[in-house]
Each structure stands twice: as C-alpha cells, then as structure tokens.
GROMACS .gro file of C-alpha atoms in nm:
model
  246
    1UNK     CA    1   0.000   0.000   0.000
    2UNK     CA    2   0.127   0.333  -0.086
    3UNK     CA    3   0.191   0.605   0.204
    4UNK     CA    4   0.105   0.904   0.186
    5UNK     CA    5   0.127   1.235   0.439
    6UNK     CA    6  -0.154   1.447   0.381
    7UNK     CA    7  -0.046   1.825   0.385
    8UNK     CA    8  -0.369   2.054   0.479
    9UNK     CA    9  -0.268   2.419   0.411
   10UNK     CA   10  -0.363   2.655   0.688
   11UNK     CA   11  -0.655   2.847   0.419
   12UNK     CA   12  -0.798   2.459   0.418
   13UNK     CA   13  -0.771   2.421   0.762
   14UNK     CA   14  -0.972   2.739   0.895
   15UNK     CA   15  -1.167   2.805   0.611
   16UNK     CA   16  -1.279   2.457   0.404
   17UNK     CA   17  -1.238   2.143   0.634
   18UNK     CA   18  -1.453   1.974   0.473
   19UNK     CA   19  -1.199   1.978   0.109
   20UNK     CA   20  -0.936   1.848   0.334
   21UNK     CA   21  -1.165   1.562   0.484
   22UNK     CA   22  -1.257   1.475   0.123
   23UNK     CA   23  -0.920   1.479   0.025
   24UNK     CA   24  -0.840   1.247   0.296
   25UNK     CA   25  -1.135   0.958   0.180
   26UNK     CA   26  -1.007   1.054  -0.184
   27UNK     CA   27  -0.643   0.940  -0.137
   28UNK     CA   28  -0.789   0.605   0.080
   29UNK     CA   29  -1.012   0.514  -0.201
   30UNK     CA   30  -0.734   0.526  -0.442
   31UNK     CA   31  -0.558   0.258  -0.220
   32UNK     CA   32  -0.303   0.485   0.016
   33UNK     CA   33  -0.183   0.465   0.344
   34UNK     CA   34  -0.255   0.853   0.479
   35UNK     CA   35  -0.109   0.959   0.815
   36UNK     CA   36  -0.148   1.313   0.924
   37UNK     CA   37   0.097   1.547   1.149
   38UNK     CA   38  -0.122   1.746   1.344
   39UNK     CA   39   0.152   2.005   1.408
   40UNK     CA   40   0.202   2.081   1.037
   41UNK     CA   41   0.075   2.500   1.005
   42UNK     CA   42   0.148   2.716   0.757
   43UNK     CA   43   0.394   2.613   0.411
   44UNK     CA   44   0.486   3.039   0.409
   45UNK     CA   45   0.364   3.129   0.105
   46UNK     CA   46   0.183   3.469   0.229
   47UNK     CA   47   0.498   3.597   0.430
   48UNK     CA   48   0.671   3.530   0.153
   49UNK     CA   49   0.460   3.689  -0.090
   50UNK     CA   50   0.461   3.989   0.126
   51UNK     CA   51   0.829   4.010   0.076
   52UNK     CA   52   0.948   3.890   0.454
   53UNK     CA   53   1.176   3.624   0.339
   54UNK     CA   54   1.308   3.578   0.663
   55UNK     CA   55   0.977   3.491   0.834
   56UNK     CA   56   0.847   3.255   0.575
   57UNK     CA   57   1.212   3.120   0.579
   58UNK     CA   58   1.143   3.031   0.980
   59UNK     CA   59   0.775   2.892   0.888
   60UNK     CA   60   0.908   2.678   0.603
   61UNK     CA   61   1.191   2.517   0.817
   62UNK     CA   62   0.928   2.410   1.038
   63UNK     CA   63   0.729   2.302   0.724
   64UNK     CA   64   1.063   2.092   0.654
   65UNK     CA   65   1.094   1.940   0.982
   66UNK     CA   66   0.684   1.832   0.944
   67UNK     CA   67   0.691   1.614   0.662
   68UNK     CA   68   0.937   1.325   0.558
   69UNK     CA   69   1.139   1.377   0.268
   70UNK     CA   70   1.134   1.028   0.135
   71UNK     CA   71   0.728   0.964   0.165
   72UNK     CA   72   0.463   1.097  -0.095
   73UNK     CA   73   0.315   1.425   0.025
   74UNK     CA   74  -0.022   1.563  -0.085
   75UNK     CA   75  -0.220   1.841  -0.088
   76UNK     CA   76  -0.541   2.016  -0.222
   77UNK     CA   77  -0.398   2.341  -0.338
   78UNK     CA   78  -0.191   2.371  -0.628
   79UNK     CA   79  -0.092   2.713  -0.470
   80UNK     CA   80   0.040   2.595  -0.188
   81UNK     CA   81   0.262   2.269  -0.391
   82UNK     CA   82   0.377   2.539  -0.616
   83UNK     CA   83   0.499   2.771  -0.368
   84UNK     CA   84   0.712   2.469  -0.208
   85UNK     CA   85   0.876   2.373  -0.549
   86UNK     CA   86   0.948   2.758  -0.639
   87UNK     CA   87   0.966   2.966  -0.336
   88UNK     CA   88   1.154   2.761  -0.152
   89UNK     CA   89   1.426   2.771  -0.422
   90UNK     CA   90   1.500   3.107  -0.293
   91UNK     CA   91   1.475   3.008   0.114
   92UNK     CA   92   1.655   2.735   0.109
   93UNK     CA   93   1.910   2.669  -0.197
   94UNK     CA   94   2.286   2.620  -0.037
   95UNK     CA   95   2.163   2.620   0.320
   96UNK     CA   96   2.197   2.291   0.566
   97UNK     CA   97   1.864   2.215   0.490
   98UNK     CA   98   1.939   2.206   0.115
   99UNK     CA   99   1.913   1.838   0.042
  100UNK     CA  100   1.616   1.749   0.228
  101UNK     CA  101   1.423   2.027   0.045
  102UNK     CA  102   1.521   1.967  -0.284
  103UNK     CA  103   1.356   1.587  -0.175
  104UNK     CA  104   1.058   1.722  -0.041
  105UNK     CA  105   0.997   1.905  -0.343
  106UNK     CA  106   1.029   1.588  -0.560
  107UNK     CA  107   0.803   1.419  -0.340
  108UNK     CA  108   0.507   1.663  -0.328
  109UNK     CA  109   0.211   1.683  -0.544
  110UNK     CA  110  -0.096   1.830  -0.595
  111UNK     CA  111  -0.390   1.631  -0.539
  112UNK     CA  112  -0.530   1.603  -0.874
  113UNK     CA  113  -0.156   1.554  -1.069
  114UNK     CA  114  -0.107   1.245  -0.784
  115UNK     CA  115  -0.442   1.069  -0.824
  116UNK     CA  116  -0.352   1.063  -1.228
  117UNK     CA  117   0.011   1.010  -1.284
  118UNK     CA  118   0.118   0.865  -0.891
  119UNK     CA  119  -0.231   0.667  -0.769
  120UNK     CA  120  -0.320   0.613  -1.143
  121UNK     CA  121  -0.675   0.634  -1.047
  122UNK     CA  122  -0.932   0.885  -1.204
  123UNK     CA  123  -1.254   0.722  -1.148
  124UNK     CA  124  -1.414   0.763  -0.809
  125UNK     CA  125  -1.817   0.720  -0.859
  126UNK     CA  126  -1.912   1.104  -0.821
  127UNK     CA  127  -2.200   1.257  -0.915
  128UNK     CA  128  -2.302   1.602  -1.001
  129UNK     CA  129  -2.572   1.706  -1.199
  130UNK     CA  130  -2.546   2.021  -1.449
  131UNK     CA  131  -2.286   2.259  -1.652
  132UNK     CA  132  -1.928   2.338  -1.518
  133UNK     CA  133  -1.616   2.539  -1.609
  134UNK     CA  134  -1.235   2.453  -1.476
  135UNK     CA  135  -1.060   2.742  -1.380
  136UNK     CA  136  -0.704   2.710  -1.437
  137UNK     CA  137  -0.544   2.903  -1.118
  138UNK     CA  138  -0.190   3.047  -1.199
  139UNK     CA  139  -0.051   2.827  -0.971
  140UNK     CA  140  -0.159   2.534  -1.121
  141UNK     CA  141  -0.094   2.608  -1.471
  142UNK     CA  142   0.234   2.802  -1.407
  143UNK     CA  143   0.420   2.665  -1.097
  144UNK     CA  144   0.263   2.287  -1.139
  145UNK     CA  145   0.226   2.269  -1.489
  146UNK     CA  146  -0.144   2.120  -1.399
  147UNK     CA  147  -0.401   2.159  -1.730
  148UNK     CA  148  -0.499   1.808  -1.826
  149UNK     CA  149  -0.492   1.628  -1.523
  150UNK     CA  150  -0.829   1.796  -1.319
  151UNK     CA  151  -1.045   1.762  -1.619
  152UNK     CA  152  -0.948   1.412  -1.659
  153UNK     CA  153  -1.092   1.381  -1.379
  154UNK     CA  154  -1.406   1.571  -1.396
  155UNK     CA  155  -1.460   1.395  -1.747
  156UNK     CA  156  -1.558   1.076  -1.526
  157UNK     CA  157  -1.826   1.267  -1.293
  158UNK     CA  158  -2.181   1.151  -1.357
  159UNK     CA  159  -2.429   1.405  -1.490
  160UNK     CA  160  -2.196   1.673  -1.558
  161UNK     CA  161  -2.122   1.827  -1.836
  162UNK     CA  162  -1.752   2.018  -1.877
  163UNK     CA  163  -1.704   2.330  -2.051
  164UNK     CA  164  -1.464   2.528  -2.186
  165UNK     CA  165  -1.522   2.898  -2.098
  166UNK     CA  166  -1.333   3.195  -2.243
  167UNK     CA  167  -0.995   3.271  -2.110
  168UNK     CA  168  -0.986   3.000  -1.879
  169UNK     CA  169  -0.602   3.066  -1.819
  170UNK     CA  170  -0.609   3.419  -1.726
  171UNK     CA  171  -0.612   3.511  -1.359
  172UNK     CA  172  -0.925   3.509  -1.169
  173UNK     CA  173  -0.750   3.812  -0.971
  174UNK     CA  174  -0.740   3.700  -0.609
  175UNK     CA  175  -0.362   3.684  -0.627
  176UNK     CA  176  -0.310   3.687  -0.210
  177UNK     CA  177  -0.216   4.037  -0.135
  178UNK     CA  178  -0.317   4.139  -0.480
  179UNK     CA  179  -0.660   4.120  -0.380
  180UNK     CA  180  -0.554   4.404  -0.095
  181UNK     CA  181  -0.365   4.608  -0.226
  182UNK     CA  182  -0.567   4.634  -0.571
  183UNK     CA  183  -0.877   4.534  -0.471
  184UNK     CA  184  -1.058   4.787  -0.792
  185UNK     CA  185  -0.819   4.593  -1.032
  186UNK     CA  186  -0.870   4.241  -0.866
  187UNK     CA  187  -1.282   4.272  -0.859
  188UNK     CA  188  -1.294   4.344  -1.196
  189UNK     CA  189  -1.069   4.059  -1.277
  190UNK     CA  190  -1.311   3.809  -1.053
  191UNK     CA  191  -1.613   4.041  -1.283
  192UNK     CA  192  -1.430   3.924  -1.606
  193UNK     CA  193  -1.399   3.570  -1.491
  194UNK     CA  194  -1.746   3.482  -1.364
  195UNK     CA  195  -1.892   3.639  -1.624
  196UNK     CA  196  -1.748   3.356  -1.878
  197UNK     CA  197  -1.893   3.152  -1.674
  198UNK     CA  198  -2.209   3.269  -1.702
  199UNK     CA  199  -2.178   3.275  -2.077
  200UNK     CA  200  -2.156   2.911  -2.069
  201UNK     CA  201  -2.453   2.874  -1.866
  202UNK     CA  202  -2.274   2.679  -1.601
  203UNK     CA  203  -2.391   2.592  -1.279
  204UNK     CA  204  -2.036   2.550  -1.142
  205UNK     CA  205  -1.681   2.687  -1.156
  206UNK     CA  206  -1.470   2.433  -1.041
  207UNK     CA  207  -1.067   2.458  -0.942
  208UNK     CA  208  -0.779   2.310  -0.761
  209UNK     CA  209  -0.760   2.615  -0.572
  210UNK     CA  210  -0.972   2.719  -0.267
  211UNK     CA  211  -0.822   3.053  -0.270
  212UNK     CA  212  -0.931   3.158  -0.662
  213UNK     CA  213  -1.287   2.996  -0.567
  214UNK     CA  214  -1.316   3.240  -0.218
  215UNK     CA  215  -1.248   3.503  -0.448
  216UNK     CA  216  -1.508   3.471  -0.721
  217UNK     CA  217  -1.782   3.312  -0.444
  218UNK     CA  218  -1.734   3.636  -0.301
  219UNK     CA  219  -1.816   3.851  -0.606
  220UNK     CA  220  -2.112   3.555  -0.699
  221UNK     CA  221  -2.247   3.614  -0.400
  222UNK     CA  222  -2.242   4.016  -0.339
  223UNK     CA  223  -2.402   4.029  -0.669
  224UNK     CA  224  -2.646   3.740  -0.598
  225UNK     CA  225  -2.579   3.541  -0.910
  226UNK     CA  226  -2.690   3.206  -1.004
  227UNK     CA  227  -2.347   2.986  -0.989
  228UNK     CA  228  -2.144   2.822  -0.784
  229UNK     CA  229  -1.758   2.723  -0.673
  230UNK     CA  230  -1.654   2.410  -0.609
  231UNK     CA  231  -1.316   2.280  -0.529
  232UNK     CA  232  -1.204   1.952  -0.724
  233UNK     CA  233  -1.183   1.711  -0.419
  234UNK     CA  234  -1.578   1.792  -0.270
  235UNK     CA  235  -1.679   1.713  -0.684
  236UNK     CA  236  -1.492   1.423  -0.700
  237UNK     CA  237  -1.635   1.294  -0.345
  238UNK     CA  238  -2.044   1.396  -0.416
  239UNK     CA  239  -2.257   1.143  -0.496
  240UNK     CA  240  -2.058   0.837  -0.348
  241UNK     CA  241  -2.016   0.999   0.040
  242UNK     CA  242  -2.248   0.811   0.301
  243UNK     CA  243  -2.225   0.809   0.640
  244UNK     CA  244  -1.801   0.810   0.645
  245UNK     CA  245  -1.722   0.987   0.942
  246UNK     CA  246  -1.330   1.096   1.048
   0.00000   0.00000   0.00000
C-alpha cells in the first residue's frame, strides 16, 4: 500500500475542512496509506509573498521538519505545492537544509496531478448534476504545470457536463495580497472571470484552488448570481459519500 502524508494548508484548515476531509477519503479510495501530522501550520507562502523572506524562511523550516522527505506528500492546493517547489528555491538553496528540500519538493504533489500520474486512479463514482467550467489558477498552470490532469478527472463525474469557458487561463485576480492592495483591479478581474462563466450557462466553476474559488464566491455572491464554486476534491467525493465519518 502506498503512504502518503496528507499536507492541509492553513486556508484549508480554517476556512474549508470539509476539502481536506474529502481529500483524505479521496487518497484512501485510491488505495493509500494517509497519516497526518497534526503540528504541520502554515507552508509560508503569504509571508513570503509579502516580501518577509526571513519569516516565511522560519515557517518553512518548520514546514521541513513536518513532513518526511522520502514519503509521498499531498495536498489540495496547487498554490500551496507550487509555492514549495518555487519559493523555496529562494529560502533554502545552499543552506543545511538544502538536500532534504530539494527531496521534499520531488516528493510533493498536488492532489489532482497524484491521483492521475502517482495513484493512477481517475474514477471515483461522483455525481453532479449540471454545466461546469475549470478554472485554471496560476498556480496550477504556471508553478505545477497542472491543465490536463483535473479535467481528466471531472470527465468521469456523472451528470456533468464540462465546458470550456473563455480565457480560462487568465487570472481570476485574487492573487493573495493582490486582492488588498488592488482590490478595484482584482474585482474586476473576478467580474471578467465569472462572467465567462455565465456565458456558458454553467452551474459550477470548479478549481484546484480554494483561494481563486473564495475570491469569485465572493463577487457571486455580493451580486447574488446564479453559480457556484466548487473545489475539485468535494466534486470528486459527491454522490458516493455516506455516512463516512473521520
């Protein structure tokens, strides 16, 4: 049986429990050994973003220290993944720590680029009924090189039908502190990207990214509009979910 160590980001954690849980029963279903390290926090992506290097340097040693180097590690948020196998380039290249980074970057992946290529698995049972887009987030397509591998997946839901909507690549304008600092430029963005959506006529936007989806929910639901977000792990889990509690 494959192991696995199941990295929760701390936006999961707080915010969307119930994607991490789901992640969780997807990785068992696909035949993997998960264990969990309830001290695990934060990976340091939004001190790092921020530009203090030297406090998302201290958070990602601990991040380092959390996980094993030689074991599969997985998580629901491309962002997070690609902030690991980029960022830390800059933390941690030529310090003490170098070599067990560089193997902790081999060994993580993004949950949707492990279940096809790792697991091998893209068939779960799900069930969803009506139209959907995939939003590529930047950190997917850019820092994971993740395009194919999510709409294998959805390709296999029951009931729903995948679209392609207009600029699917562009940013949805969330963007961390972006979404602070510019918050004008980064509304209209989330404007631009639910609207081709809505051209579609779909009922869902669907990504690997919780943070993209928080963004446009927030816009879909200030202007009362008739879609929804969902992140890939609570599609690929609907329909098939009983009573499975954790």
């Amino acid at each position: 049986m494959m192991k696995v160590e199941l990295f929760v980001p701390c936006f999961v954690d707080q915010l969307y429990p119930e994607t991490a849980f789901n992640t969780l029963r997807l990785l068992e279903k696909s035949g993997c050994e998960v264990t969990y390290n309830s001290k695990q926090t934060c990976c340091g992506q939004p001190a790092y973003n921020a530009g203090y290097w030297d406090e998302a340097k201290e958070v990602g040693t601990k991040f380092l220290n959390d996980f094993t180097e030689n074991t599969y590690v997985v998580a629901p948020s491309a962002s997070c993944v690609g902030m690991i196998k980029g960022g830390y380039n800059d933390l941690f290249t030529n310090t003490i720590v170098h070599n067990k980074c560089r193997s902790l970057q081999s060994n993580i992946w993004e949950l949707s680029d492990f279940l096809v290529h790792i697991a091998k698995k893209d068939y779960f049972g799900a069930e969803l009924e009506g139209k959907a887009v995939y939003h590529d987030s930047c950190s997917a397509l850019r820092e994971c090189k993740i395009k194919d591998e999510p709409r294998q997946l959805l390709s296999k839901v029951h009931g729903l039908e995948m679209l392609e909507m207009q600029d699917t690549d562009m940013c949805c304008g969330f963007g961390g502190t972006f979404a602070v600092k510019f918050d004008a430029i980064s509304s209209a963005m989330a404007e631009q990207k639910v609207n081709h959506a809505m051209a579609q006529h779909a009922d869902y936007i669907i990504s690997t990214d919780l943070s993209c989806l928080l963004h446009l929910q927030g816009y879909i639901d200030k202007n009362n509009l008739p879609i929804k977000t969902m992140h890939l792990a609570d599609v690929l889990c609907n329909g098939w979910l009983e009573s499975t509690e954790y």
